[in-house]
PDB file of C-alpha atoms in Angstrom:
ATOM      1  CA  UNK S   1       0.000   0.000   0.000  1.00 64.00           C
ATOM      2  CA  UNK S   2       2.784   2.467   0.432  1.00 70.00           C
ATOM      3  CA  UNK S   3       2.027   3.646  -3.750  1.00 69.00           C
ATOM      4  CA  UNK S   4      -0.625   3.926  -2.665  1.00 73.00           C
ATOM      5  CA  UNK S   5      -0.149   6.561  -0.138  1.00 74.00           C
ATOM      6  CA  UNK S   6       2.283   7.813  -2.442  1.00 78.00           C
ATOM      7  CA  UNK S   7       0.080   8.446  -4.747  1.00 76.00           C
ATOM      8  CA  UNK S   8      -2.094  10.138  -2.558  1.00 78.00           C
ATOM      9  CA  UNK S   9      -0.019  12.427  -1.753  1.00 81.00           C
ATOM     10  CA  UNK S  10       1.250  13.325  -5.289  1.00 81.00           C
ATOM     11  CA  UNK S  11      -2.554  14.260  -5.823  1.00 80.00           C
ATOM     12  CA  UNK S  12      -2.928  15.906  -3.016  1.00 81.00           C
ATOM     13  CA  UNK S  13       0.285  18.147  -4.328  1.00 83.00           C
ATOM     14  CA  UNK S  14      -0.788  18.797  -7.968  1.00 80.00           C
ATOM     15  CA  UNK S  15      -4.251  19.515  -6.264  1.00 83.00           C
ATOM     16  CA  UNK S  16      -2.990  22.352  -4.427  1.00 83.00           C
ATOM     17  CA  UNK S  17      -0.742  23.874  -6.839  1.00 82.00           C
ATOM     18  CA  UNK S  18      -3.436  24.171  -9.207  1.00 82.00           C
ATOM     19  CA  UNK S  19      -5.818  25.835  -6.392  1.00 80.00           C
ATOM     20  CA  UNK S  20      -2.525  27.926  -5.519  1.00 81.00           C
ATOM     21  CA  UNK S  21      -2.102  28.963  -9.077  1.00 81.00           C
ATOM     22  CA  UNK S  22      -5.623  30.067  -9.764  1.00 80.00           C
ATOM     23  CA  UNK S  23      -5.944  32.064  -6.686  1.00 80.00           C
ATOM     24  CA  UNK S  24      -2.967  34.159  -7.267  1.00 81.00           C
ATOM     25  CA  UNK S  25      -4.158  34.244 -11.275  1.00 79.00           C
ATOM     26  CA  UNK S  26      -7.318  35.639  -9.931  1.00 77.00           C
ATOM     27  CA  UNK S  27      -6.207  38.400  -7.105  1.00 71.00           C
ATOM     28  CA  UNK S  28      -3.295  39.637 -10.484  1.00 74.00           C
ATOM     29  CA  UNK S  29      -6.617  39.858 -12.972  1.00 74.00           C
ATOM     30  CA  UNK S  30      -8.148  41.836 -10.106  1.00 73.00           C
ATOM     31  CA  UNK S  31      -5.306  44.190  -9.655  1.00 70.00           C
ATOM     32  CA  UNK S  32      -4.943  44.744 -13.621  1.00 73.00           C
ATOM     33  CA  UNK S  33      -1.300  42.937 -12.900  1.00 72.00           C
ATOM     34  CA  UNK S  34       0.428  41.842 -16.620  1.00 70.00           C
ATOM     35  CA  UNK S  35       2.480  39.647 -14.768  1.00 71.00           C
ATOM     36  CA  UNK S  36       3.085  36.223 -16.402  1.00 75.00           C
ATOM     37  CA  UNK S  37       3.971  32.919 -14.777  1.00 75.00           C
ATOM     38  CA  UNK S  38       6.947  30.775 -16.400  1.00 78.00           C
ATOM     39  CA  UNK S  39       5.127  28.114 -18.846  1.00 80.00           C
ATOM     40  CA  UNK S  40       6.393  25.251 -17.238  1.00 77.00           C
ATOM     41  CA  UNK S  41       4.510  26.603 -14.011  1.00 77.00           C
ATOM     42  CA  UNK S  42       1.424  27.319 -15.986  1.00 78.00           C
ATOM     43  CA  UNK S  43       1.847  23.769 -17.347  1.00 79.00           C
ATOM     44  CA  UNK S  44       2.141  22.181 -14.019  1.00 76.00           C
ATOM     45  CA  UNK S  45      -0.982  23.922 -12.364  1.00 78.00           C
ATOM     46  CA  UNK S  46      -2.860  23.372 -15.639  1.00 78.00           C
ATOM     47  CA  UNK S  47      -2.807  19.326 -15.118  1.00 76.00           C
ATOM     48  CA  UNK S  48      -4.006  20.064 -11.571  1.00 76.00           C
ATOM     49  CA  UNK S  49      -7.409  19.282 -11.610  1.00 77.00           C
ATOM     50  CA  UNK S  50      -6.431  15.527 -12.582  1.00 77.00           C
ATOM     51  CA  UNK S  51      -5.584  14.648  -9.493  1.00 79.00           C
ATOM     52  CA  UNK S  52      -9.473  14.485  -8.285  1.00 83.00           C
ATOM     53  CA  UNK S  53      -9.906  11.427 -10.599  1.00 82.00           C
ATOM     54  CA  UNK S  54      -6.957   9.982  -8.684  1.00 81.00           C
ATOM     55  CA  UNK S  55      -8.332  11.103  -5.631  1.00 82.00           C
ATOM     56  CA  UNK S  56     -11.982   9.397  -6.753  1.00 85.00           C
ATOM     57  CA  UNK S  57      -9.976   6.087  -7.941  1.00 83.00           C
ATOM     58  CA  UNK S  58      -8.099   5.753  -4.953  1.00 83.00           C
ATOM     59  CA  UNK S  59     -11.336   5.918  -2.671  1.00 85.00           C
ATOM     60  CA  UNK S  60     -12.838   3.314  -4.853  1.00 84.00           C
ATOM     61  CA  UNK S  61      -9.604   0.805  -4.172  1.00 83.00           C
ATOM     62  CA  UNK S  62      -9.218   1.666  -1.074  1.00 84.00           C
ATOM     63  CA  UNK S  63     -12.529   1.254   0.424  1.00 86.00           C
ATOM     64  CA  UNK S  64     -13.064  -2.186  -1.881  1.00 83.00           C
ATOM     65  CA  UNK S  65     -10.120  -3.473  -0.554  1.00 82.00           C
ATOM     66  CA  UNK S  66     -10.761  -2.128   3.251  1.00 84.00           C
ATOM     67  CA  UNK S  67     -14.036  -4.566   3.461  1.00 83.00           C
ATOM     68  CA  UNK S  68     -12.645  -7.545   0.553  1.00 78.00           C
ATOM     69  CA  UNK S  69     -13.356 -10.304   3.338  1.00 79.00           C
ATOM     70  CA  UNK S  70     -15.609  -8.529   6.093  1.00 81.00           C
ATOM     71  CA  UNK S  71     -18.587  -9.989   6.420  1.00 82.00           C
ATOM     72  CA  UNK S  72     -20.944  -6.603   5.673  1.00 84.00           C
ATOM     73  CA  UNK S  73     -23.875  -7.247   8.739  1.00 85.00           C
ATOM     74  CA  UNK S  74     -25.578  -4.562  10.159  1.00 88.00           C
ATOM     75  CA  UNK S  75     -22.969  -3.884  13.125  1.00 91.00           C
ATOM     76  CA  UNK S  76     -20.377  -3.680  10.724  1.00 91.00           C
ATOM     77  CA  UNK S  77     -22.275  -0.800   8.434  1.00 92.00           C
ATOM     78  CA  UNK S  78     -22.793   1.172  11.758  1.00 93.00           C
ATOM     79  CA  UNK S  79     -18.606   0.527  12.145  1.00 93.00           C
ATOM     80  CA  UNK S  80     -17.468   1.306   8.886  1.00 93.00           C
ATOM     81  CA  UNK S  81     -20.110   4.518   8.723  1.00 92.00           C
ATOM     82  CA  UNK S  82     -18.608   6.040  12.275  1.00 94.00           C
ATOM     83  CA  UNK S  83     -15.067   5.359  11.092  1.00 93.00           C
ATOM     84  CA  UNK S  84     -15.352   7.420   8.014  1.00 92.00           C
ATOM     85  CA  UNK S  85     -16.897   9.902  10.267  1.00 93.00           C
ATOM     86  CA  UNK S  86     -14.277  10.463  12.839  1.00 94.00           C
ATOM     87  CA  UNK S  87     -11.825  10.177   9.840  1.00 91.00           C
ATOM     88  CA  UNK S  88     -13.292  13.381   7.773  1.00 92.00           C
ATOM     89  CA  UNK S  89     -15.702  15.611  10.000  1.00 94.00           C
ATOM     90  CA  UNK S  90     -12.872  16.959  13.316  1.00 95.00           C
ATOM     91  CA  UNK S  91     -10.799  18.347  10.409  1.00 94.00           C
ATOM     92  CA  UNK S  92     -13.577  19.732   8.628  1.00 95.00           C
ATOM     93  CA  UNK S  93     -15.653  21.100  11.024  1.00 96.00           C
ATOM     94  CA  UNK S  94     -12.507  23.111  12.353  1.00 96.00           C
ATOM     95  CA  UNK S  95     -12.250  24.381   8.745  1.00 94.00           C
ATOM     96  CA  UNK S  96     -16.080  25.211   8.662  1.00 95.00           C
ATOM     97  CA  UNK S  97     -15.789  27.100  11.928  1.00 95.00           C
ATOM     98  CA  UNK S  98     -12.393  28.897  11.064  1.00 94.00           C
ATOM     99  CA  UNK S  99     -13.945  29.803   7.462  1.00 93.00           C
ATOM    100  CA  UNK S 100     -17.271  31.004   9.274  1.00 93.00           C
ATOM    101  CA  UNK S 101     -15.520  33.491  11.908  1.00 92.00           C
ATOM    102  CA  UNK S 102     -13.297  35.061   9.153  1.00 90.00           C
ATOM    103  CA  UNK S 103     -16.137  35.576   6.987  1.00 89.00           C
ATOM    104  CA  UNK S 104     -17.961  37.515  10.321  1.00 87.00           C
ATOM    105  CA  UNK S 105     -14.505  39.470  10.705  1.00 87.00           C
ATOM    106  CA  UNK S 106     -14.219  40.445   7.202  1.00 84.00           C
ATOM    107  CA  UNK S 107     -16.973  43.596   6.439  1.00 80.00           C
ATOM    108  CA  UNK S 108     -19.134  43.401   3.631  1.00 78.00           C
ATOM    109  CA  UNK S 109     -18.951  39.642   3.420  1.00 80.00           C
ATOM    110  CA  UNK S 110     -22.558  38.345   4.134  1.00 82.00           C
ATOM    111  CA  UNK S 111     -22.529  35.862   7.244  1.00 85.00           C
ATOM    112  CA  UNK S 112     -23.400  32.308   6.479  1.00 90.00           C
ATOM    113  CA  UNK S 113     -27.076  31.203   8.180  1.00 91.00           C
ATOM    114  CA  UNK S 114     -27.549  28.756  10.288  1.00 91.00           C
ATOM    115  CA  UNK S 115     -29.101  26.270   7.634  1.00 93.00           C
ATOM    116  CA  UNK S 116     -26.092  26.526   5.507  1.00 94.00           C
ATOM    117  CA  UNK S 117     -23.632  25.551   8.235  1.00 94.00           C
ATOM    118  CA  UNK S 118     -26.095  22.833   9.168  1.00 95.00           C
ATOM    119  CA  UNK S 119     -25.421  21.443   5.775  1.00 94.00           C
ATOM    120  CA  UNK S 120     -21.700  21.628   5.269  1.00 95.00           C
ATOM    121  CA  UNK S 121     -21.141  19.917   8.181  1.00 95.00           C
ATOM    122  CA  UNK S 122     -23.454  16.977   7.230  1.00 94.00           C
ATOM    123  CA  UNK S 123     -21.965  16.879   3.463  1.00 94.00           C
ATOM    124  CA  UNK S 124     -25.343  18.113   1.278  1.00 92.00           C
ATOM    125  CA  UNK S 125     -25.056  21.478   1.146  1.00 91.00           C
ATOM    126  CA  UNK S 126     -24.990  20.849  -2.394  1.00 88.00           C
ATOM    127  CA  UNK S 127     -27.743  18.741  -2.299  1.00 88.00           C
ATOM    128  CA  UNK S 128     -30.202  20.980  -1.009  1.00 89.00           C
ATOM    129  CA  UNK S 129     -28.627  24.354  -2.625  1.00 89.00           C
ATOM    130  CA  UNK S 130     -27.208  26.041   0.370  1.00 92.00           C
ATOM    131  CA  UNK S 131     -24.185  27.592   0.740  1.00 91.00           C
ATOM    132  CA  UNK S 132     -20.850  26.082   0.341  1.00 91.00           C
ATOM    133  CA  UNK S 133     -18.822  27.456   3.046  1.00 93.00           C
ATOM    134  CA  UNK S 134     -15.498  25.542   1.947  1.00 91.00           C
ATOM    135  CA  UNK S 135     -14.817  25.634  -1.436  1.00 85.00           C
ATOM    136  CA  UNK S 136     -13.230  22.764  -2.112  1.00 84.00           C
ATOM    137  CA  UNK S 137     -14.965  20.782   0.083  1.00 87.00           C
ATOM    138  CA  UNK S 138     -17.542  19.788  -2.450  1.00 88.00           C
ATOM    139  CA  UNK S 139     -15.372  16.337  -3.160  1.00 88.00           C
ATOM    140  CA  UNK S 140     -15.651  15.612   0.505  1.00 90.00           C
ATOM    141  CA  UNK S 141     -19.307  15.480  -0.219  1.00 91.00           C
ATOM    142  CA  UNK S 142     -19.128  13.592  -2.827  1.00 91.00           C
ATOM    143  CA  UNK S 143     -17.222  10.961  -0.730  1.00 91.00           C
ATOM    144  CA  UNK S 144     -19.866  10.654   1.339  1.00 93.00           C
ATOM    145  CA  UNK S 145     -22.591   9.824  -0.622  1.00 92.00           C
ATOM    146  CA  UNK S 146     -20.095   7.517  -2.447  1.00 91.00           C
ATOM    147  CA  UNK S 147     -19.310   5.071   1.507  1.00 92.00           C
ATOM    148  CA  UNK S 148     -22.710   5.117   2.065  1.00 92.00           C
ATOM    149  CA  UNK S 149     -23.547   4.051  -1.302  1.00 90.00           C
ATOM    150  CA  UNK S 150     -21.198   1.481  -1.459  1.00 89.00           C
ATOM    151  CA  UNK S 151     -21.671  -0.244   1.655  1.00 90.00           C
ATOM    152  CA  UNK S 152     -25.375  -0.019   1.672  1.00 90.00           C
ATOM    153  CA  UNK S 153     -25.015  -1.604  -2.118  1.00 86.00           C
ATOM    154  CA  UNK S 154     -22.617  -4.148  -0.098  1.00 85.00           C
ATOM    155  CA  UNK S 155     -24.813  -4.691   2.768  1.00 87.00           C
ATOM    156  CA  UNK S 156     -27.997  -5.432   0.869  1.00 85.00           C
ATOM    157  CA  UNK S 157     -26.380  -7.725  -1.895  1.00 81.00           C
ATOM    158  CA  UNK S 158     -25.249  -9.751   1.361  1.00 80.00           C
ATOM    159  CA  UNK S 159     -29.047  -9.746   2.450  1.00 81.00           C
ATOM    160  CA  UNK S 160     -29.961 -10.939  -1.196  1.00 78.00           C
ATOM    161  CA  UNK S 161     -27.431 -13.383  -1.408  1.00 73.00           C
ATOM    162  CA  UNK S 162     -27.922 -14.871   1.737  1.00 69.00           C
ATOM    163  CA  UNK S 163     -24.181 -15.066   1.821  1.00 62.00           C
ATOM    164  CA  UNK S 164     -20.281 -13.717   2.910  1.00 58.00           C
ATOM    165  CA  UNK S 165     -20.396 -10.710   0.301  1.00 57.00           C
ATOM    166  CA  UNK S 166     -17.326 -10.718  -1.366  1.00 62.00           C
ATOM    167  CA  UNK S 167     -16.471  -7.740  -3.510  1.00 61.00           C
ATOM    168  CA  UNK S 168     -14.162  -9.461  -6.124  1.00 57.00           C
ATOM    169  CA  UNK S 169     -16.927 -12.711  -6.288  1.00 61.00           C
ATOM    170  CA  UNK S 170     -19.706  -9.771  -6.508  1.00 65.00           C
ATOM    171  CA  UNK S 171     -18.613  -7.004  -8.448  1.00 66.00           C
ATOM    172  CA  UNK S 172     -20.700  -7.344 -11.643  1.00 71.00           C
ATOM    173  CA  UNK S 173     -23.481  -5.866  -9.036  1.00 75.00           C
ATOM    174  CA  UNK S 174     -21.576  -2.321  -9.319  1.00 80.00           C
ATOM    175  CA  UNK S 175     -22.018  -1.978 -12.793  1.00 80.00           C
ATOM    176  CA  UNK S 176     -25.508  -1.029 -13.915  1.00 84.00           C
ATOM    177  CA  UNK S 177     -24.515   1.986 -11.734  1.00 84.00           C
ATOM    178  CA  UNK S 178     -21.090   3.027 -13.414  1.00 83.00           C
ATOM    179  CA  UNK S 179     -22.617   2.519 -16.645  1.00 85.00           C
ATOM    180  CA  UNK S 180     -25.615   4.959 -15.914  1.00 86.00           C
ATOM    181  CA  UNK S 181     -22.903   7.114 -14.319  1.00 86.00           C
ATOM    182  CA  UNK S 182     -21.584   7.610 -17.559  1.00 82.00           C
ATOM    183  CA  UNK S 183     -24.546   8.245 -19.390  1.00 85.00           C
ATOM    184  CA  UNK S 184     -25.249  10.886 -16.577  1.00 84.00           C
ATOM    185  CA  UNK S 185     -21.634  12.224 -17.159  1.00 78.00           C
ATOM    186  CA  UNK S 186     -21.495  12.744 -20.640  1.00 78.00           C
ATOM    187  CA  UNK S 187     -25.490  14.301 -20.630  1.00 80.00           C
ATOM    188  CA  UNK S 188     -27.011  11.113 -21.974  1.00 83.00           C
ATOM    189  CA  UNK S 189     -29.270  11.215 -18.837  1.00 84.00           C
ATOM    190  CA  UNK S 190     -29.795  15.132 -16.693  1.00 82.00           C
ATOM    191  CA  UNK S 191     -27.560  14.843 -13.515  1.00 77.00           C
ATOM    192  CA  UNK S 192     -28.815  16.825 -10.731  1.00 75.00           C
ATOM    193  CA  UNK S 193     -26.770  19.139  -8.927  1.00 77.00           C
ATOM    194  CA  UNK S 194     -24.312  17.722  -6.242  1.00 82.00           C
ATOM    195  CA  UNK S 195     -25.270  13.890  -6.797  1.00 85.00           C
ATOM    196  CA  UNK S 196     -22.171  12.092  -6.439  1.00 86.00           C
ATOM    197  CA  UNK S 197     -23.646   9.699  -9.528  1.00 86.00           C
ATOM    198  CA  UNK S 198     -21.554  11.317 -12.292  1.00 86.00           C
ATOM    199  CA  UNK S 199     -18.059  10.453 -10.916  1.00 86.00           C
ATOM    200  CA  UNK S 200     -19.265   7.040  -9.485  1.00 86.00           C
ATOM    201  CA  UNK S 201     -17.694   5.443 -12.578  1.00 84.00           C
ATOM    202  CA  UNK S 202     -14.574   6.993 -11.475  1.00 83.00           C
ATOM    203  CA  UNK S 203     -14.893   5.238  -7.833  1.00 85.00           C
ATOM    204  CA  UNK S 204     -15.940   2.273 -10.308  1.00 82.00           C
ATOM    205  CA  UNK S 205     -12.710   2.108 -11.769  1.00 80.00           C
ATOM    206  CA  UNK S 206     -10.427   2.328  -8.509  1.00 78.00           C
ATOM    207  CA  UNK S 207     -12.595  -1.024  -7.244  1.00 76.00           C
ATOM    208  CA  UNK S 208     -12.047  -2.478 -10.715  1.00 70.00           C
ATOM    209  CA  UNK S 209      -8.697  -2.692  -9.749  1.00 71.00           C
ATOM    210  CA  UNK S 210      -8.867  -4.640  -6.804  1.00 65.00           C
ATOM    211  CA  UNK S 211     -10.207  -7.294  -8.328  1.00 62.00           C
ATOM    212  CA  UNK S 212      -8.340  -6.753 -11.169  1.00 60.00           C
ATOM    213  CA  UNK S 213      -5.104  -6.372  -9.336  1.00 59.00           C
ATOM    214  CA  UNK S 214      -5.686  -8.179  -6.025  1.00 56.00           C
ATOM    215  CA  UNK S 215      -7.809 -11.144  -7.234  1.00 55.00           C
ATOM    216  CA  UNK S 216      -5.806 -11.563 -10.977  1.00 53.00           C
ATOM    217  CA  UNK S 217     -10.051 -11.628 -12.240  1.00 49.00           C
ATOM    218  CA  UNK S 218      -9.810 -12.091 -16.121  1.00 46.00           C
ATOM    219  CA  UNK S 219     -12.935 -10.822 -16.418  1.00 45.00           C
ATOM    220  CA  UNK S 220     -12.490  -7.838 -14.438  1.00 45.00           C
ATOM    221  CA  UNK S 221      -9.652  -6.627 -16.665  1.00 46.00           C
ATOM    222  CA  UNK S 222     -11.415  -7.813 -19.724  1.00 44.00           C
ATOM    223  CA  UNK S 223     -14.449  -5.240 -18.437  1.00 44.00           C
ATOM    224  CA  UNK S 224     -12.335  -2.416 -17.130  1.00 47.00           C
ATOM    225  CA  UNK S 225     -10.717  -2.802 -20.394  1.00 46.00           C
ATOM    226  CA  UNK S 226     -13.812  -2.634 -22.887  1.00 43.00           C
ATOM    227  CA  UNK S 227     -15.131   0.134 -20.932  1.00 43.00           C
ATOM    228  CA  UNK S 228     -12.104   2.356 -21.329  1.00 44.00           C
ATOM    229  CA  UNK S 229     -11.716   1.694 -24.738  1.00 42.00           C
ATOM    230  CA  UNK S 230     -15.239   1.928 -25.934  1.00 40.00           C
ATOM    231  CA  UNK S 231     -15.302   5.591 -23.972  1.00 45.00           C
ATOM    232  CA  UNK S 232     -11.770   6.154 -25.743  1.00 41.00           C
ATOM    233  CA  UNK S 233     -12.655   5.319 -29.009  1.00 39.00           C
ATOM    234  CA  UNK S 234     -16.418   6.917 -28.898  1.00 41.00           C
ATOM    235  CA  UNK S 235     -14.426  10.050 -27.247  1.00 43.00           C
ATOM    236  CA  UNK S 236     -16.960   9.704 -24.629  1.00 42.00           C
ATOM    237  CA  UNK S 237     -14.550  10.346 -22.150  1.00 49.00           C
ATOM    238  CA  UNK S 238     -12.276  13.471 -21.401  1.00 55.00           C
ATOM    239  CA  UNK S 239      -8.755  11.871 -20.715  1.00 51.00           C
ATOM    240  CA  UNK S 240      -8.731  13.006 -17.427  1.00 53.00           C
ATOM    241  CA  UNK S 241     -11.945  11.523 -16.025  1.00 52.00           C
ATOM    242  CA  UNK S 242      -9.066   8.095 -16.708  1.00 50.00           C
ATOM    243  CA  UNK S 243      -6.085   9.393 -15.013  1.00 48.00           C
ATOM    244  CA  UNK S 244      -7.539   7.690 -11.564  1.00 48.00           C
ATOM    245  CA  UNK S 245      -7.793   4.407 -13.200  1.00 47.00           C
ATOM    246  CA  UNK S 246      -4.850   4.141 -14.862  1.00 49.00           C
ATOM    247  CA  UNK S 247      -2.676   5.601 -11.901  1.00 47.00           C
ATOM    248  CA  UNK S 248      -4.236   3.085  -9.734  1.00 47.00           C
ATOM    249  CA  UNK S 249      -3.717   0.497 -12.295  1.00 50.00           C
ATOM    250  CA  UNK S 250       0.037   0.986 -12.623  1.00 49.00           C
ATOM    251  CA  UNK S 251      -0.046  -0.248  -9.443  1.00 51.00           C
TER     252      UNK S 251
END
């Protein structure tokens, strides 16, 4: 796991510089500034925004891989549910209530209500068109929506199997999902605003290669395969909606 974690972080770094770059881009435009960065700079920050499919890809592996032999009962949904929760919301909700007192410092900058910090902090501020309060927190939501998806897909299948789930032995039941994801992506099908169901694909992918990677499943890598080809060749797909999936799959 340590590419993995490597990986992360390289993300996490091309991430920033891009929101870096922009920001300073911005407050230059704002000042009437004619000041130009270096091109290799503005090629750097330009590529930025990949690292969010990474970021998606590597959730989709990581959590796949967490729960490949846990048996998915009710007491273990509850588990898995309060671990992601003490793993994202202390460090969020700090950055809520930080971003929230500086915006009530700073005059002329209209305070947020009640009902918007109510939904940041539970992730669907998007959802239910309230204000975001941390910009780029609007992955984190996404996130969400995308564990609870996933294990309550997990944690039903195990119900309607009456068996261990296993997500290698039961992955074909994440694909009628990642298929209408991409319709939804690429405006086959209207996506509504702040549904994580557009970049589930992406998540898609990362499991893909678990059992891909982890399991050696021919099929698997005979499906990942036609599905990135078929969106390659139909141009279906911007090239970096596949940068997760292929980082991961280096792997």
């Amino acid at each position: 796991m340590a590419f993995i974690d490597g990986l992360r972080g390289f993300a996490a770094l091309i991430v920033a510089v891009f929101h870096f770059y922009s920001a300073i881009v911005e407050h230059n435009q704002s000042l009437g500034s004619q000041f130009s960065w270096p091109i290799w700079i503005q090629r750097i920050a330009a590529v930025g925004d990949r690292g969010v499919a990474v970021f998606f890809a590597l959730s989709g592996f990581v959590i796949a891989y967490s729960i490949r032999q846990a048996t998915v009962d009710g007491r273990f949904v509850g588990v898995f549910a309060l671990r992601r929760s003490l793993r994202l919301d202390p460090t969020y909700w700090i950055v809520i209530a930080i971003t929230c007192f500086v915006t009530w410092l700073v005059p002329g900058r209209a305070a947020y209500s009640g009902g918007d910090v109510l939904a940041n902090l539970f992730y669907v501020n998007k959802l239910l068109n309230f204000r975001g309060i941390v910009a780029v927190g609007w992955t984190l939501c996404l996130e969400v929506q995308f564990y609870l998806t996933f294990i309550g897909i997990c944690y039903l299948a195990r119900i309607a199997l009456r068996e261990k789930f296993s997500v290698p032995r039961q992955f074909f039941l994440f694909i009628p999902l990642a298929l209408y994801s991409l319709a939804m992506r690429y405006n086959f099908i209207e996506s509504p605003s702040g549904l994580f169901v557009p970049y589930w694909f992406m998540f898609f992918f990362g499991g893909h290669c678990l059992v891909d990677i982890v399991e050696s499943n021919l099929a698997a890598m005979a499906l990942g395969a036609g599905i990135v080809g078929d969106c390659g060749r139909r141009q279906l797909c911007n090239r970096r909606d596949l940068y997760g999936w292929a980082a991961v799959r280096s792997w």
